[in-house]
Coordinates of C-alpha atoms in Angstrom, one line a residue:
M1 CA 7.6 40.3 -23.7
K2 CA 6.3 38.6 -26.8
R3 CA 3.0 36.8 -26.4
L4 CA 3.4 33.0 -25.8
P5 CA 2.2 30.6 -28.5
P6 CA -1.0 28.8 -27.8
L7 CA -0.5 25.5 -26.0
P8 CA -2.8 23.4 -28.3
A9 CA -0.7 24.5 -31.3
L10 CA 2.5 23.5 -29.5
H11 CA 1.1 20.1 -28.7
T12 CA 0.1 19.6 -32.3
F13 CA 3.7 20.7 -33.4
W14 CA 5.2 18.2 -30.9
V15 CA 3.2 15.3 -32.2
T16 CA 3.9 16.3 -35.8
A17 CA 7.6 16.7 -35.1
Q18 CA 7.8 13.1 -33.9
C19 CA 6.4 11.6 -37.1
C20 CA 7.0 14.4 -39.7
N21 CA 3.7 13.6 -41.4
F22 CA 0.5 15.6 -41.2
T23 CA -1.7 12.6 -41.9
R24 CA -0.2 10.4 -39.1
A25 CA -0.2 13.4 -36.7
A26 CA -3.9 14.0 -37.5
E27 CA -4.7 10.3 -36.7
Q28 CA -2.9 10.5 -33.3
L29 CA -4.6 13.8 -32.4
H30 CA -8.0 12.6 -33.7
I31 CA -8.4 15.7 -35.8
T32 CA -8.4 16.3 -39.6
Q33 CA -5.2 16.7 -41.6
G34 CA -6.3 20.2 -42.5
A35 CA -6.6 21.1 -38.9
V36 CA -3.1 20.0 -38.2
S37 CA -1.8 22.0 -41.2
R38 CA -3.7 25.1 -40.1
Q39 CA -2.4 24.9 -36.5
I40 CA 1.2 24.5 -37.7
A41 CA 0.9 27.4 -40.1
G42 CA -0.6 29.6 -37.4
L43 CA 2.2 28.7 -35.0
E44 CA 4.8 29.6 -37.7
R45 CA 3.1 32.9 -38.3
H46 CA 3.1 33.6 -34.6
L47 CA 6.8 32.8 -34.3
G48 CA 7.8 34.5 -37.5
Y49 CA 9.7 31.6 -39.0
G50 CA 9.2 28.2 -40.4
L51 CA 9.3 25.0 -38.4
F52 CA 8.9 22.4 -41.2
V53 CA 10.2 22.2 -44.7
R54 CA 7.3 20.9 -46.9
Q55 CA 8.6 18.3 -49.3
A56 CA 7.0 16.1 -51.9
R57 CA 7.6 13.0 -49.7
G58 CA 6.8 14.5 -46.4
L59 CA 8.1 17.0 -43.9
S60 CA 11.5 17.7 -42.3
L61 CA 12.2 20.0 -39.4
T62 CA 14.0 23.3 -39.9
E63 CA 16.9 24.2 -37.6
E64 CA 14.4 26.3 -35.6
G65 CA 12.0 23.4 -35.7
R66 CA 14.6 21.0 -34.2
E67 CA 15.3 23.4 -31.4
W68 CA 11.6 23.8 -30.7
A69 CA 11.1 20.1 -30.8
L70 CA 13.6 19.6 -28.0
R71 CA 12.2 22.4 -25.9
V72 CA 8.6 21.4 -26.3
Q73 CA 9.4 17.8 -25.5
Q74 CA 10.9 19.0 -22.2
V75 CA 7.8 21.1 -21.5
F76 CA 5.3 18.3 -22.1
G77 CA 7.5 16.0 -20.1
V78 CA 7.3 18.3 -17.1
I79 CA 3.5 18.5 -17.6
G80 CA 3.3 14.8 -17.7
E81 CA 5.2 14.4 -14.5
A82 CA 3.0 16.9 -12.8
V83 CA -0.1 15.0 -13.9
E84 CA 1.3 11.7 -12.4
Q85 CA 2.7 13.2 -9.2
I86 CA -0.1 15.6 -8.3
G87 CA -2.8 13.1 -9.4
S88 CA -1.3 10.5 -7.1
R89 CA -1.6 12.8 -4.0
R90 CA -5.2 12.0 -3.5
E91 CA -7.1 13.0 -0.4
V92 CA -7.1 10.0 2.0
L93 CA -10.1 10.4 4.4
Q94 CA -9.5 9.1 7.9
L95 CA -12.7 7.5 9.2
K96 CA -13.3 6.1 12.7
A97 CA -16.0 3.7 13.7
S98 CA -16.8 1.4 16.6
T99 CA -16.6 -2.4 16.0
C100 CA -20.4 -2.7 16.5
V101 CA -21.2 -0.8 13.3
M102 CA -18.5 -2.6 11.2
R103 CA -20.9 -5.3 9.9
W104 CA -22.8 -2.5 8.2
L105 CA -20.0 0.0 7.4
L106 CA -17.2 -2.2 6.0
P107 CA -19.0 -3.6 3.0
R108 CA -20.1 -0.1 2.1
V109 CA -16.6 1.4 2.5
L110 CA -15.3 -1.3 0.2
Q111 CA -18.1 -0.5 -2.3
W112 CA -17.2 3.2 -2.1
Q113 CA -13.6 2.4 -2.9
R114 CA -14.6 0.5 -6.0
E115 CA -16.9 3.4 -7.2
R116 CA -14.7 6.3 -6.1
P117 CA -11.1 5.3 -6.1
D118 CA -10.2 9.0 -6.4
V119 CA -11.4 9.4 -2.7
P120 CA -9.7 6.7 -0.7
V121 CA -10.7 6.0 2.9
E122 CA -8.7 4.6 5.8
L123 CA -11.0 3.0 8.3
T124 CA -10.0 2.7 12.0
T125 CA -12.1 0.6 14.3
T126 CA -12.4 0.9 18.1
V127 CA -14.5 -0.4 20.9
A128 CA -15.3 3.2 21.9
Y129 CA -18.7 4.6 20.8
T130 CA -17.6 8.2 20.5
V131 CA -14.9 10.4 19.1
D132 CA -12.9 13.4 20.5
F133 CA -11.8 15.4 17.5
R134 CA -9.6 17.6 19.7
R135 CA -7.4 14.6 20.4
E136 CA -8.1 12.2 17.5
P137 CA -7.0 13.2 14.0
F138 CA -10.0 11.9 12.1
D139 CA -11.9 13.6 9.3
A140 CA -15.2 11.9 10.3
A141 CA -16.5 9.2 12.6
V142 CA -19.5 6.9 13.0
I143 CA -20.7 7.2 16.6
Y144 CA -23.4 5.6 18.7
A145 CA -25.3 8.2 20.7
P146 CA -28.7 9.2 22.0
I147 CA -31.2 10.3 19.3
G148 CA -32.0 14.0 19.3
E149 CA -28.8 15.1 21.1
Q150 CA -26.5 15.6 18.1
S151 CA -24.9 18.8 16.7
E152 CA -25.4 20.2 13.3
Q153 CA -22.2 18.4 12.2
A154 CA -24.0 15.1 12.6
R155 CA -25.7 13.1 9.8
H156 CA -28.3 10.6 11.1
L157 CA -27.8 7.1 9.7
F158 CA -30.3 4.9 11.5
D159 CA -31.9 4.2 14.9
E160 CA -31.0 1.1 17.0
Q161 CA -33.8 -1.5 17.0
L162 CA -33.2 -4.7 18.9
T163 CA -34.4 -8.1 17.8
P164 CA -33.2 -11.7 18.4
V165 CA -31.1 -13.3 15.7
C166 CA -29.8 -16.9 15.2
A167 CA -28.5 -19.3 12.6
P168 CA -31.2 -20.8 10.3
A169 CA -30.7 -24.2 11.9
L170 CA -32.3 -23.0 15.1
L171 CA -35.4 -21.4 13.5
D172 CA -37.6 -24.4 13.9
N173 CA -37.2 -24.4 17.6
L174 CA -38.3 -20.8 18.1
H175 CA -42.1 -20.3 17.7
T176 CA -42.7 -17.9 20.6
P177 CA -40.4 -15.7 22.8
A178 CA -41.0 -18.3 25.6
D179 CA -39.0 -20.8 23.5
L180 CA -35.9 -18.8 24.2
Q181 CA -35.9 -20.4 27.7
H182 CA -34.4 -23.5 26.0
Q183 CA -31.7 -21.7 24.0
V184 CA -28.3 -20.4 24.9
L185 CA -28.5 -16.6 25.0
L186 CA -25.6 -14.6 23.6
H187 CA -25.2 -11.2 25.3
P188 CA -23.4 -8.3 23.6
T189 CA -23.1 -6.6 27.0
R190 CA -22.2 -7.7 30.5
D191 CA -25.4 -6.4 32.1
Q192 CA -27.8 -8.2 29.8
R193 CA -29.7 -4.9 29.3
D194 CA -30.4 -5.5 25.6
W195 CA -32.0 -8.8 26.2
A196 CA -33.9 -7.5 29.2
L197 CA -35.3 -4.6 27.2
W198 CA -36.5 -6.8 24.3
L199 CA -38.0 -9.5 26.6
K200 CA -39.9 -6.8 28.6
A201 CA -41.4 -5.5 25.3
A202 CA -42.3 -9.0 24.3
G203 CA -44.0 -9.6 27.7
T204 CA -41.8 -12.6 28.4
R205 CA -39.7 -13.5 31.5
L206 CA -36.8 -16.0 31.3
S207 CA -35.2 -17.6 34.3
S208 CA -32.2 -18.2 32.1
L209 CA -31.6 -14.5 31.3
S210 CA -28.4 -14.2 33.4
Q211 CA -27.0 -17.4 31.9
G212 CA -25.4 -17.9 28.4
H213 CA -22.3 -16.2 27.0
H214 CA -21.2 -12.6 27.3
F215 CA -19.1 -10.8 24.7
E216 CA -17.3 -7.5 24.6
T217 CA -18.7 -6.5 21.3
L218 CA -21.9 -6.9 19.3
D219 CA -19.9 -8.1 16.4
L220 CA -18.5 -11.1 18.3
A221 CA -22.0 -12.0 19.5
M222 CA -23.3 -12.0 15.9
T223 CA -20.4 -14.1 14.7
V224 CA -21.1 -16.8 17.4
A225 CA -24.8 -16.7 16.6
A226 CA -24.1 -17.3 12.9
Q227 CA -22.2 -20.4 13.9
G228 CA -25.4 -21.8 15.5
S229 CA -24.1 -21.6 19.1
G230 CA -27.0 -19.7 20.5
V231 CA -29.4 -16.8 20.0
A232 CA -28.1 -13.2 20.1
I233 CA -29.8 -9.9 20.5
G234 CA -28.8 -7.7 17.7
D235 CA -29.6 -4.4 15.9
R236 CA -31.7 -4.9 12.9
A237 CA -30.0 -2.1 10.9
L238 CA -26.5 -3.7 11.5
I239 CA -27.3 -7.2 10.4
G240 CA -28.8 -6.6 7.0
E241 CA -25.8 -8.2 5.1
D242 CA -26.0 -11.3 7.3
L243 CA -29.8 -11.6 6.7
K244 CA -29.3 -11.2 2.9
A245 CA -26.5 -13.8 2.9
G246 CA -28.6 -16.3 5.0
R247 CA -26.0 -16.4 7.8
L248 CA -28.6 -15.1 10.3
V249 CA -32.4 -15.1 10.6
M250 CA -34.9 -13.1 12.7
P251 CA -37.2 -15.6 14.5
F252 CA -39.6 -12.9 15.7
E253 CA -41.0 -9.7 14.1
L254 CA -40.7 -7.6 17.2
R255 CA -38.1 -4.8 17.0
V256 CA -37.6 -2.6 20.1
P257 CA -36.1 0.9 19.7
T258 CA -33.6 1.8 22.4
G259 CA -33.5 5.6 21.9
M260 CA -30.0 5.3 20.6
G261 CA -28.8 5.7 17.0
Y262 CA -25.8 5.8 14.7
F263 CA -24.5 9.1 13.4
L264 CA -21.8 10.2 11.0
V265 CA -20.1 13.3 12.4
Y266 CA -17.2 15.5 11.4
P267 CA -15.2 18.0 13.5
P268 CA -16.9 21.3 14.6
Q269 CA -15.7 24.6 13.2
T270 CA -14.4 22.9 10.1
V271 CA -15.5 23.0 6.4
P272 CA -15.7 19.4 5.1
S273 CA -13.7 18.8 1.9
A274 CA -15.6 17.9 -1.3
G275 CA -14.5 14.3 -1.0
L276 CA -15.7 14.1 2.6
L277 CA -19.1 15.6 1.7
A278 CA -19.5 13.1 -1.1
L279 CA -18.7 10.2 1.2
M280 CA -21.1 11.5 3.8
D281 CA -23.9 12.0 1.3
W282 CA -23.3 8.5 -0.1
L283 CA -23.3 6.7 3.3
T284 CA -26.4 8.6 4.4
S285 CA -28.2 7.5 1.2
Q286 CA -27.0 3.9 1.8
A287 CA -28.5 4.0 5.3
Q288 CA -31.9 4.9 3.9
M289 CA -32.0 1.9 1.6

């Protein structure tokens, strides 16, 4: 079988055949007129016959040239369709995360999509803190778990550190932890354990600890706190965006670690794709900022 002609030369021929002018073809291809002429001449030598008739006022296609122009147009049309179709089948990463981490995660996923539209992410939220990759078809998940008990598939994001948060309007009424006695406490859990842990570290006891409002998720407690309806106990790492925007403030410096943390994990016995590795590296670096 005769050796196939080089693809660059065929592309140059295709462009030249559409305008029948070496100068205009060179402008479209961003090469010199001489380079166009040499590629066409080389293609003709390879094929063993002429493709153009050189005339004083320009070029015209030979009979063989007209047949080649039709065939080459079809070939590059197929290549163009492949570029469009295959390029559109991008890897869509399925990411799961609990609602409590969404205040930190969602702005970063949106930023990732702006910076890396070639690696789209579909984010699923849940009240569950864990993931079971045997039953849940996710590529990765952000979980809430004890520090130091994670597998090698886990990337540490940040540790949980509890601290009270409130709307700026309440800040003038909170000078010491004892002032919390006169505020409505917002609980992200039914058992008040987060508030109890922080107050113990602060050396403060409140008779109003069991009162206030209870919420199913940390996110709901933070939202109500930002509206000025009370003081919530929150995780410092998860409220960074609210602090920057001025929706929430920290009345006290004390932050109490709980021994829990947030981790980015992927299924065991799997090799992460290049897109997933890039996303994991990027989120891990974001968590260190």
